Coordinates of N, CA, C and O in Angstrom, one line a residue:
X1 N 95.2 50.6 -114.7 CA 95.4 49.2 -114.8 C 94.7 48.5 -113.7 O 94.8 48.8 -112.5
X2 N 94.0 47.4 -114.0 CA 93.2 46.7 -113.0 C 93.9 45.3 -112.8 O 94.2 44.7 -113.7
X3 N 94.1 45.0 -111.5 CA 94.7 43.6 -111.3 C 93.5 42.6 -111.1 O 92.3 43.0 -111.2
X4 N 93.9 41.3 -111.0 CA 92.9 40.3 -111.0 C 91.9 40.4 -109.8 O 90.7 40.1 -110.0
X5 N 92.4 40.7 -108.7 CA 91.6 40.9 -107.5 C 90.5 42.0 -107.7 O 89.3 41.8 -107.4
X6 N 91.0 43.1 -108.3 CA 90.1 44.2 -108.6 C 89.0 43.8 -109.6 O 87.9 44.2 -109.5
X7 N 89.5 43.0 -110.6 CA 88.6 42.6 -111.7 C 87.5 41.7 -111.1 O 86.3 41.8 -111.4
X8 N 87.9 40.8 -110.2 CA 86.9 39.9 -109.5 C 85.9 40.8 -108.7 O 84.7 40.5 -108.7
X9 N 86.3 41.8 -108.1 CA 85.4 42.7 -107.4 C 84.5 43.4 -108.3 O 83.3 43.5 -108.0
X10 N 84.9 43.8 -109.5 CA 84.1 44.5 -110.5 C 83.0 43.5 -110.9 O 81.8 43.8 -111.0
X11 N 83.4 42.2 -111.2 CA 82.5 41.2 -111.7 C 81.4 41.0 -110.6 O 80.2 40.9 -111.0
X12 N 81.8 40.9 -109.4 CA 80.8 40.7 -108.3 C 79.9 41.9 -108.2 O 78.7 41.8 -108.0
X13 N 80.4 43.1 -108.2 CA 79.6 44.3 -108.1 C 78.6 44.5 -109.3 O 77.5 45.0 -109.1
X14 N 79.0 44.0 -110.5 CA 78.1 44.1 -111.6 C 76.9 43.2 -111.3 O 75.8 43.5 -111.8
X15 N 77.0 42.2 -110.5 CA 75.9 41.4 -110.1 C 75.0 41.9 -109.0 O 74.1 41.3 -108.6
X16 N 75.4 43.1 -108.4 CA 74.8 43.6 -107.3 C 73.5 44.5 -107.6 O 73.1 44.4 -108.8
X17 N 73.0 45.2 -106.6 CA 71.8 46.0 -106.9 C 72.0 47.0 -108.0 O 73.0 47.7 -108.1
X18 N 71.0 47.1 -108.9 CA 71.1 48.0 -110.0 C 70.5 49.4 -109.7 O 70.7 50.3 -110.5
X19 N 69.9 49.5 -108.6 CA 69.3 50.8 -108.3 C 69.6 51.2 -106.8 O 69.8 50.3 -106.0
X20 N 69.5 52.5 -106.5 CA 69.6 53.0 -105.2 C 68.5 54.1 -105.0 O 68.1 54.6 -106.0
X21 N 68.2 54.3 -103.8 CA 67.2 55.4 -103.5 C 67.9 56.7 -103.3 O 68.7 56.9 -102.5
X22 N 67.5 57.7 -104.1 CA 68.0 59.0 -104.0 C 67.0 59.8 -103.2 O 65.9 60.2 -103.6
X23 N 67.4 60.1 -101.9 CA 66.5 60.8 -101.0 C 66.2 62.2 -101.4 O 65.1 62.7 -101.2
X24 N 67.2 62.9 -102.0 CA 67.0 64.3 -102.5 C 65.8 64.4 -103.5 O 65.0 65.3 -103.4
X25 N 65.8 63.4 -104.4 CA 64.8 63.5 -105.5 C 63.6 62.6 -105.2 O 62.6 62.7 -105.9
X26 N 63.8 61.7 -104.2 CA 62.7 60.8 -103.8 C 62.4 59.8 -104.8 O 61.2 59.3 -105.0
X27 N 63.4 59.3 -105.5 CA 63.2 58.3 -106.6 C 64.3 57.2 -106.5 O 65.4 57.5 -106.0
X28 N 64.0 56.1 -107.1 CA 65.1 55.1 -107.3 C 65.8 55.4 -108.6 O 65.1 55.7 -109.6
X29 N 67.1 55.2 -108.6 CA 67.9 55.5 -109.8 C 69.0 54.5 -109.9 O 69.5 54.0 -108.9
X30 N 69.4 54.3 -111.1 CA 70.6 53.4 -111.3 C 71.9 54.2 -111.2 O 73.0 53.6 -110.9
X31 N 71.8 55.5 -111.3 CA 73.0 56.4 -111.3 C 73.6 56.3 -109.9 O 73.0 56.6 -108.9
X32 N 74.9 55.9 -109.8 CA 75.6 55.8 -108.6 C 75.4 54.4 -107.9 O 76.0 54.2 -106.8
X33 N 74.6 53.5 -108.4 CA 74.5 52.2 -107.8 C 75.8 51.4 -107.9 O 76.5 51.7 -108.9
X34 N 76.1 50.5 -107.0 CA 77.3 49.7 -107.2 C 77.4 49.0 -108.5 O 78.4 48.9 -109.1
X35 N 76.3 48.5 -109.0 CA 76.2 47.8 -110.3 C 76.6 48.7 -111.4 O 77.4 48.4 -112.3
X36 N 76.0 49.9 -111.4 CA 76.2 50.9 -112.4 C 77.7 51.4 -112.5 O 78.3 51.5 -113.5
X37 N 78.2 51.6 -111.3 CA 79.6 52.0 -111.2 C 80.5 50.9 -111.8 O 81.5 51.1 -112.5
X38 N 80.2 49.6 -111.4 CA 81.0 48.5 -111.9 C 80.9 48.4 -113.4 O 81.9 48.1 -114.1
X39 N 79.7 48.5 -114.0 CA 79.6 48.5 -115.4 C 80.4 49.6 -116.1 O 81.0 49.3 -117.2
X40 N 80.4 50.7 -115.5 CA 81.2 51.8 -116.1 C 82.6 51.5 -116.1 O 83.4 51.8 -117.0
X41 N 83.1 50.9 -115.0 CA 84.5 50.5 -115.0 C 84.8 49.5 -116.0 O 85.8 49.5 -116.7
X42 N 83.9 48.5 -116.2 CA 84.1 47.4 -117.1 C 84.1 48.0 -118.6 O 84.9 47.5 -119.4
X43 N 83.3 49.0 -118.8 CA 83.2 49.5 -120.2 C 84.5 50.2 -120.6 O 84.8 50.3 -121.8
X44 N 85.3 50.6 -119.7 CA 86.6 51.3 -120.1 C 87.8 50.4 -120.0 O 88.9 50.9 -120.2
X45 N 87.7 49.1 -119.7 CA 88.8 48.2 -119.6 C 89.5 48.0 -120.9 O 88.9 47.8 -122.0
X46 N 90.9 48.1 -120.9 CA 91.7 47.9 -122.1 C 92.9 47.0 -121.9 O 93.7 46.8 -122.8
X47 N 93.0 46.4 -120.7 CA 94.1 45.6 -120.4 C 94.0 44.2 -121.0 O 93.3 43.3 -120.4
X48 N 94.7 43.9 -122.1 CA 94.6 42.6 -122.7 C 95.2 41.5 -122.0 O 95.0 40.3 -122.3
X49 N 96.0 41.8 -121.0 CA 96.6 40.8 -120.1 C 95.6 40.0 -119.3 O 95.8 39.0 -118.8
X50 N 94.4 40.6 -119.2 CA 93.3 40.0 -118.4 C 92.5 39.0 -119.2 O 91.7 38.2 -118.6
X51 N 92.7 38.9 -120.5 CA 91.9 38.0 -121.3 C 92.1 36.6 -120.9 O 91.1 35.9 -120.8
X52 N 93.3 36.1 -120.7 CA 93.4 34.7 -120.3 C 92.9 34.4 -119.0 O 92.3 33.3 -118.7
X53 N 93.0 35.3 -118.0 CA 92.4 35.2 -116.7 C 90.9 35.1 -116.8 O 90.3 34.2 -116.2
X54 N 90.3 35.9 -117.6 CA 88.8 35.9 -117.8 C 88.4 34.6 -118.5 O 87.4 34.0 -118.1
X55 N 89.1 34.1 -119.4 CA 88.8 32.9 -120.1 C 88.9 31.7 -119.1 O 88.0 30.9 -119.1
X56 N 89.9 31.7 -118.3 CA 90.0 30.6 -117.3 C 88.8 30.7 -116.3 O 88.3 29.7 -115.8
X57 N 88.5 31.9 -115.9 CA 87.4 32.2 -115.0 C 86.0 31.7 -115.6 O 85.2 31.1 -114.8
X58 N 85.9 31.9 -116.8 CA 84.7 31.3 -117.5 C 84.6 29.8 -117.4 O 83.5 29.3 -117.2
X59 N 85.7 29.2 -117.5 CA 85.7 27.7 -117.4 C 85.3 27.2 -116.1 O 84.6 26.2 -115.9
X60 N 85.6 28.0 -115.0 CA 85.3 27.6 -113.6 C 84.0 28.1 -113.1 O 83.4 27.5 -112.2
X61 N 83.4 29.1 -113.7 CA 82.2 29.7 -113.2 C 81.0 28.9 -113.6 O 80.8 28.4 -114.7
X62 N 80.1 28.8 -112.6 CA 78.8 28.0 -112.7 C 77.6 29.0 -112.8 O 76.7 28.7 -113.4
X63 N 77.7 30.1 -112.1 CA 76.6 31.0 -111.9 C 76.4 31.8 -113.2 O 77.4 32.4 -113.7
X64 N 75.2 31.7 -113.8 CA 74.9 32.3 -115.1 C 75.2 33.8 -115.1 O 75.8 34.4 -116.1
X65 N 74.8 34.5 -114.0 CA 75.0 36.0 -114.0 C 76.5 36.4 -114.0 O 76.9 37.4 -114.6
X66 N 77.3 35.6 -113.3 CA 78.7 35.9 -113.3 C 79.3 35.6 -114.6 O 80.1 36.5 -115.1
X67 N 78.9 34.6 -115.3 CA 79.4 34.3 -116.6 C 79.0 35.4 -117.6 O 79.8 35.9 -118.4
X68 N 77.8 35.9 -117.5 CA 77.3 37.0 -118.3 C 78.2 38.3 -118.1 O 78.5 39.0 -119.0
X69 N 78.6 38.5 -116.8 CA 79.4 39.7 -116.5 C 80.8 39.5 -117.2 O 81.4 40.4 -117.7
X70 N 81.3 38.3 -117.1 CA 82.7 38.0 -117.7 C 82.6 38.2 -119.2 O 83.5 38.8 -119.8
X71 N 81.5 37.7 -119.8 CA 81.4 37.9 -121.3 C 81.3 39.4 -121.6 O 81.9 39.8 -122.6
X72 N 80.6 40.1 -120.8 CA 80.5 41.6 -121.0 C 81.8 42.2 -121.0 O 82.2 43.0 -121.9
X73 N 82.6 41.9 -120.0 CA 84.0 42.4 -119.8 C 84.9 42.0 -121.0 O 85.6 42.9 -121.6
X74 N 84.8 40.8 -121.3 CA 85.6 40.3 -122.5 C 85.2 41.1 -123.7 O 86.1 41.5 -124.5
X75 N 83.9 41.2 -124.0 CA 83.5 42.0 -125.1 C 84.0 43.4 -125.1 O 84.4 43.9 -126.2
X76 N 84.0 44.1 -124.0 CA 84.4 45.4 -123.9 C 85.9 45.5 -124.1 O 86.4 46.5 -124.8
X77 N 86.7 44.6 -123.6 CA 88.1 44.6 -123.8 C 88.4 44.4 -125.3 O 89.2 45.1 -125.9
X78 N 87.7 43.5 -125.9 CA 87.8 43.3 -127.4 C 87.4 44.5 -128.2 O 88.1 44.9 -129.1
X79 N 86.3 45.1 -127.8 CA 85.8 46.3 -128.5 C 86.8 47.5 -128.3 O 87.1 48.2 -129.3
X80 N 87.4 47.6 -127.1 CA 88.3 48.7 -126.8 C 89.7 48.6 -127.4 O 90.4 49.5 -127.6
X81 N 90.1 47.3 -127.7 CA 91.4 47.1 -128.1 C 91.6 46.4 -129.5 O 92.6 46.5 -130.1
X82 N 90.5 45.8 -129.9 CA 90.6 45.1 -131.2 C 91.3 43.8 -131.1 O 91.6 43.2 -132.1
X83 N 91.6 43.3 -129.9 CA 92.3 42.0 -129.7 C 91.4 40.9 -130.2 O 90.3 40.6 -129.7
X84 N 91.9 40.1 -131.2 CA 91.1 39.1 -131.8 C 91.0 37.8 -131.0 O 90.1 37.0 -131.2
X85 N 91.8 37.7 -129.9 CA 91.6 36.6 -129.0 C 90.2 36.6 -128.4 O 89.7 35.5 -128.1
X86 N 89.7 37.7 -128.1 CA 88.4 37.8 -127.5 C 87.3 37.2 -128.4 O 86.5 36.4 -128.0
X87 N 87.4 37.4 -129.7 CA 86.4 36.8 -130.6 C 86.6 35.3 -130.6 O 85.6 34.6 -130.6
X88 N 87.8 34.9 -130.6 CA 88.1 33.4 -130.6 C 87.5 32.8 -129.4 O 86.8 31.7 -129.5
X89 N 87.6 33.4 -128.2 CA 87.1 32.8 -127.0 C 85.6 32.8 -127.0 O 85.0 31.8 -126.7
X90 N 85.0 33.9 -127.5 CA 83.5 34.0 -127.5 C 83.0 32.9 -128.5 O 82.0 32.3 -128.2
X91 N 83.6 32.8 -129.6 CA 83.1 31.8 -130.6 C 83.3 30.4 -130.1 O 82.4 29.5 -130.3
X92 N 84.4 30.1 -129.4 CA 84.6 28.8 -128.8 C 83.6 28.5 -127.7 O 83.1 27.3 -127.6
X93 N 83.2 29.4 -127.0 CA 82.3 29.2 -125.8 C 80.8 29.2 -126.2 O 80.0 28.6 -125.4
X94 N 80.4 29.7 -127.3 CA 79.0 29.9 -127.6 C 78.3 28.5 -127.7 O 77.2 28.4 -127.2
X95 N 79.0 27.5 -128.1 CA 78.4 26.2 -128.2 C 78.2 25.5 -126.8 O 77.5 24.6 -126.6
X96 N 79.0 26.0 -125.8 CA 78.9 25.5 -124.5 C 77.8 26.1 -123.6 O 77.5 25.5 -122.6
X97 N 77.3 27.2 -124.0 CA 76.3 27.9 -123.2 C 74.9 27.5 -123.5 O 74.6 27.4 -124.7
X98 N 74.1 27.4 -122.5 CA 72.7 27.0 -122.7 C 71.9 28.3 -123.0 O 70.9 28.3 -123.7
X99 N 72.3 29.4 -122.3 CA 71.6 30.7 -122.5 C 72.5 31.6 -123.4 O 73.3 32.3 -122.9
X100 N 72.2 31.5 -124.7 CA 73.1 32.2 -125.6 C 72.7 33.7 -125.8 O 73.3 34.5 -126.3

């Protein structure tokens, strides 16, 4: 179970660096990057009590990448749980976004 503070941390981390340098292999990789770890956490979320918090956060957010992360999380919660409120929120918000 993720609380609201942890969820905010996941959203911020999703916006972070997508790659890290693996010294052993001598290459840049997304595996193990803060962003990759955050996306993996987001993919497994199933707590429907976070839906209203995420919806309110969307209303307040101005930064495009943060809103994209919130939409991703909402979509995953909807996909993982089948909660129809997610679809309603996404449909209501689509007309408000410039970058659809």
